[in-house]
Amino acid sequence: MKVIDLTQMISNDMPVFPGTAPARLEAANTIEKDHFRETMFHITSHTGTHMDAPSHLFEEGTMLDELPAEQFVGKALVIDCRDLKAGDIIGMERVEAVGELADQADFLLFNTGWDVNWDKADYFGDYPVVSMEICQYALESGKKGLGFDTIGIDPVSDMLLPRHRKLLGNRDIVIIENLTNLDKIGGGLFTFVALPLKYKDADGAPTRAVAILED
């Protein structure tokens, strides 16, 4: 068994969505002073590698803590989109190209290669985004979630968030953003585990995401 970490590191200098308060990690207790170490976290629920719940955008939407644990585990497939340029649309032909594997997957993860820009201003640039047709396919085929190595499923400049709204407004499905290392997985089905922080009335949460590959 091989486990690949798909999670970005949380740190004080990490990128956050424009307008969001930056992450702040502070020493709450130290070994020198208190004989034990604790860290105080000041982060929003959509910091770093994280998961969006329907309640992120909809007043009556399902909270993450209301979803069963099995929502966060399943078979996944990486769709390779690294040949696309900034601003390109990831079309349904990408999904059709992998055939039945896409239909068998609970999660589709889109590898645009954009995570190489994580510590650069380009991370907030014009990254590729999926088409509305892919969103419709995800809803109709009963996917548990879609995942991305970008800061959002919608363009960073589109505050109407049409892809978020189409997915989260129609079914209990999750969106995982700011993934990394999708290039290390390959083209077959694998076990995907994305466990969000469990807290009351969660509209989203930082998430530890891993791929489990069988030998």
PDB file of C-alpha atoms in Angstrom:
ATOM      1  CA  MET A   1       0.000   0.000   0.000  1.00  0.00           C
ATOM      2  CA  LYS A   2       1.201   3.508  -0.857  1.00  0.00           C
ATOM      3  CA  VAL A   3      -0.256   6.650   0.716  1.00  0.00           C
ATOM      4  CA  ILE A   4       0.162  10.000  -1.057  1.00  0.00           C
ATOM      5  CA  ASP A   5      -0.544  13.204   0.825  1.00  0.00           C
ATOM      6  CA  LEU A   6      -2.677  15.560  -1.281  1.00  0.00           C
ATOM      7  CA  THR A   7      -2.818  18.311   1.350  1.00  0.00           C
ATOM      8  CA  GLN A   8      -1.198  21.748   1.303  1.00  0.00           C
ATOM      9  CA  MET A   9       0.654  22.854   4.441  1.00  0.00           C
ATOM     10  CA  ILE A  10      -1.066  25.368   6.729  1.00  0.00           C
ATOM     11  CA  SER A  11       1.327  28.161   7.666  1.00  0.00           C
ATOM     12  CA  ASN A  12       1.370  31.872   8.423  1.00  0.00           C
ATOM     13  CA  ASP A  13       2.490  32.779   4.903  1.00  0.00           C
ATOM     14  CA  MET A  14       0.156  30.478   2.973  1.00  0.00           C
ATOM     15  CA  PRO A  15      -2.124  31.856   0.236  1.00  0.00           C
ATOM     16  CA  VAL A  16      -5.775  32.460   1.109  1.00  0.00           C
ATOM     17  CA  PHE A  17      -8.689  33.509  -1.071  1.00  0.00           C
ATOM     18  CA  PRO A  18      -8.522  37.264  -1.818  1.00  0.00           C
ATOM     19  CA  GLY A  19     -10.278  39.191   0.950  1.00  0.00           C
ATOM     20  CA  THR A  20     -10.024  36.346   3.464  1.00  0.00           C
ATOM     21  CA  ALA A  21      -8.157  36.890   6.713  1.00  0.00           C
ATOM     22  CA  PRO A  22      -4.674  35.350   6.563  1.00  0.00           C
ATOM     23  CA  ALA A  23      -3.874  32.266   8.588  1.00  0.00           C
ATOM     24  CA  ARG A  24      -2.231  32.958  11.928  1.00  0.00           C
ATOM     25  CA  LEU A  25      -0.517  30.295  14.022  1.00  0.00           C
ATOM     26  CA  GLU A  26       0.804  31.389  17.404  1.00  0.00           C
ATOM     27  CA  ALA A  27       2.465  29.658  20.329  1.00  0.00           C
ATOM     28  CA  ALA A  28      -0.162  29.391  23.062  1.00  0.00           C
ATOM     29  CA  ASN A  29       2.123  27.491  25.410  1.00  0.00           C
ATOM     30  CA  THR A  30       5.793  26.611  25.182  1.00  0.00           C
ATOM     31  CA  ILE A  31       7.942  23.884  26.688  1.00  0.00           C
ATOM     32  CA  GLU A  32      10.337  26.502  28.073  1.00  0.00           C
ATOM     33  CA  LYS A  33       7.616  28.437  29.913  1.00  0.00           C
ATOM     34  CA  ASP A  34       4.779  25.954  30.471  1.00  0.00           C
ATOM     35  CA  HIS A  35       6.549  22.589  30.104  1.00  0.00           C
ATOM     36  CA  PHE A  36       4.291  21.654  27.182  1.00  0.00           C
ATOM     37  CA  ARG A  37       3.652  22.990  23.683  1.00  0.00           C
ATOM     38  CA  GLU A  38       0.299  24.109  22.231  1.00  0.00           C
ATOM     39  CA  THR A  39      -0.470  26.206  19.155  1.00  0.00           C
ATOM     40  CA  MET A  40      -3.323  28.668  18.692  1.00  0.00           C
ATOM     41  CA  PHE A  41      -4.909  28.584  15.232  1.00  0.00           C
ATOM     42  CA  HIS A  42      -6.677  31.588  13.705  1.00  0.00           C
ATOM     43  CA  ILE A  43      -8.001  30.382  10.360  1.00  0.00           C
ATOM     44  CA  THR A  44     -11.232  30.543   8.387  1.00  0.00           C
ATOM     45  CA  SER A  45     -13.164  27.396   7.543  1.00  0.00           C
ATOM     46  CA  HIS A  46     -12.010  27.589   3.911  1.00  0.00           C
ATOM     47  CA  THR A  47      -8.279  27.819   4.521  1.00  0.00           C
ATOM     48  CA  GLY A  48      -5.742  25.672   2.681  1.00  0.00           C
ATOM     49  CA  THR A  49      -6.834  22.293   1.375  1.00  0.00           C
ATOM     50  CA  HIS A  50     -10.468  22.410   2.390  1.00  0.00           C
ATOM     51  CA  MET A  51     -13.961  21.158   1.665  1.00  0.00           C
ATOM     52  CA  ASP A  52     -17.066  23.195   0.781  1.00  0.00           C
ATOM     53  CA  ALA A  53     -20.463  22.059   2.033  1.00  0.00           C
ATOM     54  CA  PRO A  54     -23.840  23.062   0.514  1.00  0.00           C
ATOM     55  CA  SER A  55     -24.285  25.416   3.496  1.00  0.00           C
ATOM     56  CA  HIS A  56     -21.302  27.417   2.232  1.00  0.00           C
ATOM     57  CA  LEU A  57     -23.684  29.229  -0.146  1.00  0.00           C
ATOM     58  CA  PHE A  58     -27.206  28.186   0.808  1.00  0.00           C
ATOM     59  CA  GLU A  59     -29.023  29.072   4.033  1.00  0.00           C
ATOM     60  CA  GLU A  60     -30.801  25.717   4.165  1.00  0.00           C
ATOM     61  CA  GLY A  61     -27.865  23.768   2.716  1.00  0.00           C
ATOM     62  CA  THR A  62     -26.478  20.701   4.454  1.00  0.00           C
ATOM     63  CA  MET A  63     -23.641  21.307   6.905  1.00  0.00           C
ATOM     64  CA  LEU A  64     -20.468  19.235   6.692  1.00  0.00           C
ATOM     65  CA  ASP A  65     -21.092  17.860  10.172  1.00  0.00           C
ATOM     66  CA  GLU A  66     -24.499  16.620   9.007  1.00  0.00           C
ATOM     67  CA  LEU A  67     -22.973  14.462   6.269  1.00  0.00           C
ATOM     68  CA  PRO A  68     -22.144  10.825   7.058  1.00  0.00           C
ATOM     69  CA  ALA A  69     -18.476   9.849   7.253  1.00  0.00           C
ATOM     70  CA  GLU A  70     -18.795   7.734   4.098  1.00  0.00           C
ATOM     71  CA  GLN A  71     -19.310  10.957   2.123  1.00  0.00           C
ATOM     72  CA  PHE A  72     -15.586  11.622   2.569  1.00  0.00           C
ATOM     73  CA  VAL A  73     -14.206   8.265   1.396  1.00  0.00           C
ATOM     74  CA  GLY A  74     -14.491   6.488  -1.930  1.00  0.00           C
ATOM     75  CA  LYS A  75     -13.004   5.530  -5.259  1.00  0.00           C
ATOM     76  CA  ALA A  76     -11.428   8.426  -7.113  1.00  0.00           C
ATOM     77  CA  LEU A  77      -9.905   9.170 -10.484  1.00  0.00           C
ATOM     78  CA  VAL A  78      -7.486  11.922 -11.479  1.00  0.00           C
ATOM     79  CA  ILE A  79      -8.296  13.699 -14.757  1.00  0.00           C
ATOM     80  CA  ASP A  80      -5.061  15.007 -16.276  1.00  0.00           C
ATOM     81  CA  CYS A  81      -5.527  18.556 -17.587  1.00  0.00           C
ATOM     82  CA  ARG A  82      -1.929  19.770 -17.372  1.00  0.00           C
ATOM     83  CA  ASP A  83      -1.748  20.529 -21.082  1.00  0.00           C
ATOM     84  CA  LEU A  84      -4.354  23.281 -20.731  1.00  0.00           C
ATOM     85  CA  LYS A  85      -3.389  26.930 -20.630  1.00  0.00           C
ATOM     86  CA  ALA A  86      -4.446  29.677 -18.239  1.00  0.00           C
ATOM     87  CA  GLY A  87      -8.111  30.511 -18.712  1.00  0.00           C
ATOM     88  CA  ASP A  88      -8.973  27.308 -20.587  1.00  0.00           C
ATOM     89  CA  ILE A  89     -12.175  25.395 -19.878  1.00  0.00           C
ATOM     90  CA  ILE A  90     -11.958  21.740 -18.863  1.00  0.00           C
ATOM     91  CA  GLY A  91     -14.562  20.228 -21.157  1.00  0.00           C
ATOM     92  CA  MET A  92     -16.625  17.069 -20.903  1.00  0.00           C
ATOM     93  CA  GLU A  93     -14.362  15.433 -23.483  1.00  0.00           C
ATOM     94  CA  ARG A  94     -11.751  15.073 -20.717  1.00  0.00           C
ATOM     95  CA  VAL A  95     -14.144  12.923 -18.721  1.00  0.00           C
ATOM     96  CA  GLU A  96     -15.314  10.974 -21.770  1.00  0.00           C
ATOM     97  CA  ALA A  97     -11.696  10.177 -22.655  1.00  0.00           C
ATOM     98  CA  VAL A  98     -11.275   8.024 -19.536  1.00  0.00           C
ATOM     99  CA  GLY A  99     -14.473   6.104 -20.277  1.00  0.00           C
ATOM    100  CA  GLU A 100     -16.063   3.896 -17.652  1.00  0.00           C
ATOM    101  CA  LEU A 101     -13.455   4.765 -15.039  1.00  0.00           C
ATOM    102  CA  ALA A 102     -15.100   8.166 -14.600  1.00  0.00           C
ATOM    103  CA  ASP A 103     -18.506   6.532 -14.130  1.00  0.00           C
ATOM    104  CA  GLN A 104     -17.089   4.136 -11.523  1.00  0.00           C
ATOM    105  CA  ALA A 105     -15.433   6.877  -9.468  1.00  0.00           C
ATOM    106  CA  ASP A 106     -17.064   8.532  -6.461  1.00  0.00           C
ATOM    107  CA  PHE A 107     -14.714  11.512  -6.782  1.00  0.00           C
ATOM    108  CA  LEU A 108     -13.158  13.179  -9.812  1.00  0.00           C
ATOM    109  CA  LEU A 109      -9.973  15.124  -9.105  1.00  0.00           C
ATOM    110  CA  PHE A 110      -8.745  17.550 -11.761  1.00  0.00           C
ATOM    111  CA  ASN A 111      -4.985  17.857 -12.154  1.00  0.00           C
ATOM    112  CA  THR A 112      -4.274  21.213 -13.810  1.00  0.00           C
ATOM    113  CA  GLY A 113      -0.733  21.425 -12.412  1.00  0.00           C
ATOM    114  CA  TRP A 114      -1.653  24.792 -10.884  1.00  0.00           C
ATOM    115  CA  ASP A 115      -0.369  23.772  -7.454  1.00  0.00           C
ATOM    116  CA  VAL A 116       3.184  24.594  -8.609  1.00  0.00           C
ATOM    117  CA  ASN A 117       2.110  28.230  -8.158  1.00  0.00           C
ATOM    118  CA  TRP A 118       1.090  27.737  -4.496  1.00  0.00           C
ATOM    119  CA  ASP A 119       3.670  30.176  -3.136  1.00  0.00           C
ATOM    120  CA  LYS A 120       3.473  32.619  -6.065  1.00  0.00           C
ATOM    121  CA  ALA A 121       1.127  35.449  -7.031  1.00  0.00           C
ATOM    122  CA  ASP A 122       0.200  33.388 -10.116  1.00  0.00           C
ATOM    123  CA  TYR A 123      -1.819  31.077  -7.873  1.00  0.00           C
ATOM    124  CA  PHE A 124      -4.583  33.692  -7.949  1.00  0.00           C
ATOM    125  CA  GLY A 125      -4.397  33.923 -11.746  1.00  0.00           C
ATOM    126  CA  ASP A 126      -6.592  32.636 -14.525  1.00  0.00           C
ATOM    127  CA  TYR A 127      -6.433  28.897 -13.787  1.00  0.00           C
ATOM    128  CA  PRO A 128      -8.404  26.359 -15.873  1.00  0.00           C
ATOM    129  CA  VAL A 129     -11.918  25.606 -14.603  1.00  0.00           C
ATOM    130  CA  VAL A 130     -14.398  22.835 -15.349  1.00  0.00           C
ATOM    131  CA  SER A 131     -17.369  23.370 -17.633  1.00  0.00           C
ATOM    132  CA  MET A 132     -20.930  23.511 -16.366  1.00  0.00           C
ATOM    133  CA  GLU A 133     -21.468  20.275 -18.316  1.00  0.00           C
ATOM    134  CA  ILE A 134     -19.012  18.487 -16.019  1.00  0.00           C
ATOM    135  CA  CYS A 135     -20.881  19.845 -13.010  1.00  0.00           C
ATOM    136  CA  GLN A 136     -24.129  18.464 -14.430  1.00  0.00           C
ATOM    137  CA  TYR A 137     -22.465  15.105 -15.061  1.00  0.00           C
ATOM    138  CA  ALA A 138     -21.224  15.006 -11.458  1.00  0.00           C
ATOM    139  CA  LEU A 139     -24.757  15.602 -10.190  1.00  0.00           C
ATOM    140  CA  GLU A 140     -26.424  13.095 -12.498  1.00  0.00           C
ATOM    141  CA  SER A 141     -23.841  10.351 -11.920  1.00  0.00           C
ATOM    142  CA  GLY A 142     -24.076  10.576  -8.135  1.00  0.00           C
ATOM    143  CA  LYS A 143     -20.534  11.730  -7.455  1.00  0.00           C
ATOM    144  CA  LYS A 144     -19.638  12.355  -3.813  1.00  0.00           C
ATOM    145  CA  GLY A 145     -17.392  15.245  -4.741  1.00  0.00           C
ATOM    146  CA  LEU A 146     -15.104  17.033  -7.163  1.00  0.00           C
ATOM    147  CA  GLY A 147     -11.558  18.077  -6.286  1.00  0.00           C
ATOM    148  CA  PHE A 148      -9.150  20.672  -7.653  1.00  0.00           C
ATOM    149  CA  ASP A 149      -5.523  21.775  -7.303  1.00  0.00           C
ATOM    150  CA  THR A 150      -6.636  25.408  -7.601  1.00  0.00           C
ATOM    151  CA  ILE A 151      -8.032  27.904  -5.105  1.00  0.00           C
ATOM    152  CA  GLY A 152     -11.553  27.477  -6.481  1.00  0.00           C
ATOM    153  CA  ILE A 153     -13.834  25.628  -8.859  1.00  0.00           C
ATOM    154  CA  ASP A 154     -14.930  28.989 -10.285  1.00  0.00           C
ATOM    155  CA  PRO A 155     -12.585  31.662 -11.670  1.00  0.00           C
ATOM    156  CA  VAL A 156     -11.204  33.759  -8.827  1.00  0.00           C
ATOM    157  CA  SER A 157     -12.754  36.851 -10.434  1.00  0.00           C
ATOM    158  CA  ASP A 158     -16.292  35.411 -10.747  1.00  0.00           C
ATOM    159  CA  MET A 159     -18.034  36.344  -7.512  1.00  0.00           C
ATOM    160  CA  LEU A 160     -21.341  34.852  -8.712  1.00  0.00           C
ATOM    161  CA  LEU A 161     -19.807  31.375  -8.246  1.00  0.00           C
ATOM    162  CA  PRO A 162     -21.992  29.585 -10.820  1.00  0.00           C
ATOM    163  CA  ARG A 163     -20.222  26.210 -10.552  1.00  0.00           C
ATOM    164  CA  HIS A 164     -20.358  26.255  -6.775  1.00  0.00           C
ATOM    165  CA  ARG A 165     -24.041  27.113  -6.917  1.00  0.00           C
ATOM    166  CA  LYS A 166     -24.921  24.471  -9.484  1.00  0.00           C
ATOM    167  CA  LEU A 167     -23.283  21.707  -7.467  1.00  0.00           C
ATOM    168  CA  LEU A 168     -24.004  22.739  -3.897  1.00  0.00           C
ATOM    169  CA  GLY A 169     -27.538  23.939  -4.626  1.00  0.00           C
ATOM    170  CA  ASN A 170     -28.802  20.690  -6.100  1.00  0.00           C
ATOM    171  CA  ARG A 171     -27.531  17.784  -4.007  1.00  0.00           C
ATOM    172  CA  ASP A 172     -25.373  16.816  -1.049  1.00  0.00           C
ATOM    173  CA  ILE A 173     -22.054  16.911  -2.860  1.00  0.00           C
ATOM    174  CA  VAL A 174     -18.750  18.390  -1.681  1.00  0.00           C
ATOM    175  CA  ILE A 175     -16.036  20.443  -3.377  1.00  0.00           C
ATOM    176  CA  ILE A 176     -12.398  19.997  -2.351  1.00  0.00           C
ATOM    177  CA  GLU A 177     -10.046  22.856  -3.251  1.00  0.00           C
ATOM    178  CA  ASN A 178      -6.288  23.500  -2.973  1.00  0.00           C
ATOM    179  CA  LEU A 179      -5.224  19.889  -3.480  1.00  0.00           C
ATOM    180  CA  THR A 180      -1.634  19.059  -4.412  1.00  0.00           C
ATOM    181  CA  ASN A 181       0.488  16.116  -5.643  1.00  0.00           C
ATOM    182  CA  LEU A 182      -2.189  14.874  -8.045  1.00  0.00           C
ATOM    183  CA  ASP A 183       0.588  14.169 -10.559  1.00  0.00           C
ATOM    184  CA  LYS A 184       1.915  11.400  -8.287  1.00  0.00           C
ATOM    185  CA  ILE A 185      -1.147   9.172  -8.523  1.00  0.00           C
ATOM    186  CA  GLY A 186      -1.420   7.897 -12.082  1.00  0.00           C
ATOM    187  CA  GLY A 187      -4.446   7.142 -14.212  1.00  0.00           C
ATOM    188  CA  GLY A 188      -6.303   4.360 -12.421  1.00  0.00           C
ATOM    189  CA  LEU A 189      -8.919   4.212  -9.700  1.00  0.00           C
ATOM    190  CA  PHE A 190      -7.682   4.542  -6.114  1.00  0.00           C
ATOM    191  CA  THR A 191      -9.065   5.079  -2.620  1.00  0.00           C
ATOM    192  CA  PHE A 192      -9.507   8.748  -1.766  1.00  0.00           C
ATOM    193  CA  VAL A 193      -9.892   9.904   1.825  1.00  0.00           C
ATOM    194  CA  ALA A 194     -10.691  13.560   2.515  1.00  0.00           C
ATOM    195  CA  LEU A 195     -11.586  14.102   6.172  1.00  0.00           C
ATOM    196  CA  PRO A 196     -12.762  17.615   7.088  1.00  0.00           C
ATOM    197  CA  LEU A 197     -12.337  19.037  10.563  1.00  0.00           C
ATOM    198  CA  LYS A 198     -15.503  18.163  12.493  1.00  0.00           C
ATOM    199  CA  TYR A 199     -17.145  21.154  14.151  1.00  0.00           C
ATOM    200  CA  LYS A 200     -20.727  22.301  14.730  1.00  0.00           C
ATOM    201  CA  ASP A 201     -22.576  23.921  11.795  1.00  0.00           C
ATOM    202  CA  ALA A 202     -19.638  23.528   9.424  1.00  0.00           C
ATOM    203  CA  ASP A 203     -19.989  25.418   6.121  1.00  0.00           C
ATOM    204  CA  GLY A 204     -16.554  24.139   5.151  1.00  0.00           C
ATOM    205  CA  ALA A 205     -13.420  22.905   6.868  1.00  0.00           C
ATOM    206  CA  PRO A 206      -9.691  22.396   6.445  1.00  0.00           C
ATOM    207  CA  THR A 207      -9.265  18.842   5.219  1.00  0.00           C
ATOM    208  CA  ARG A 208      -6.525  16.202   5.261  1.00  0.00           C
ATOM    209  CA  ALA A 209      -6.742  14.506   1.891  1.00  0.00           C
ATOM    210  CA  VAL A 210      -4.801  11.398   0.895  1.00  0.00           C
ATOM    211  CA  ALA A 211      -4.700   8.909  -1.945  1.00  0.00           C
ATOM    212  CA  ILE A 212      -4.287   5.221  -1.050  1.00  0.00           C
ATOM    213  CA  LEU A 213      -2.805   3.109  -3.840  1.00  0.00           C
ATOM    214  CA  GLU A 214      -2.657  -0.664  -3.652  1.00  0.00           C
ATOM    215  CA  ASP A 215       0.594  -2.412  -4.589  1.00  0.00           C
TER     216      ASP A 215
END
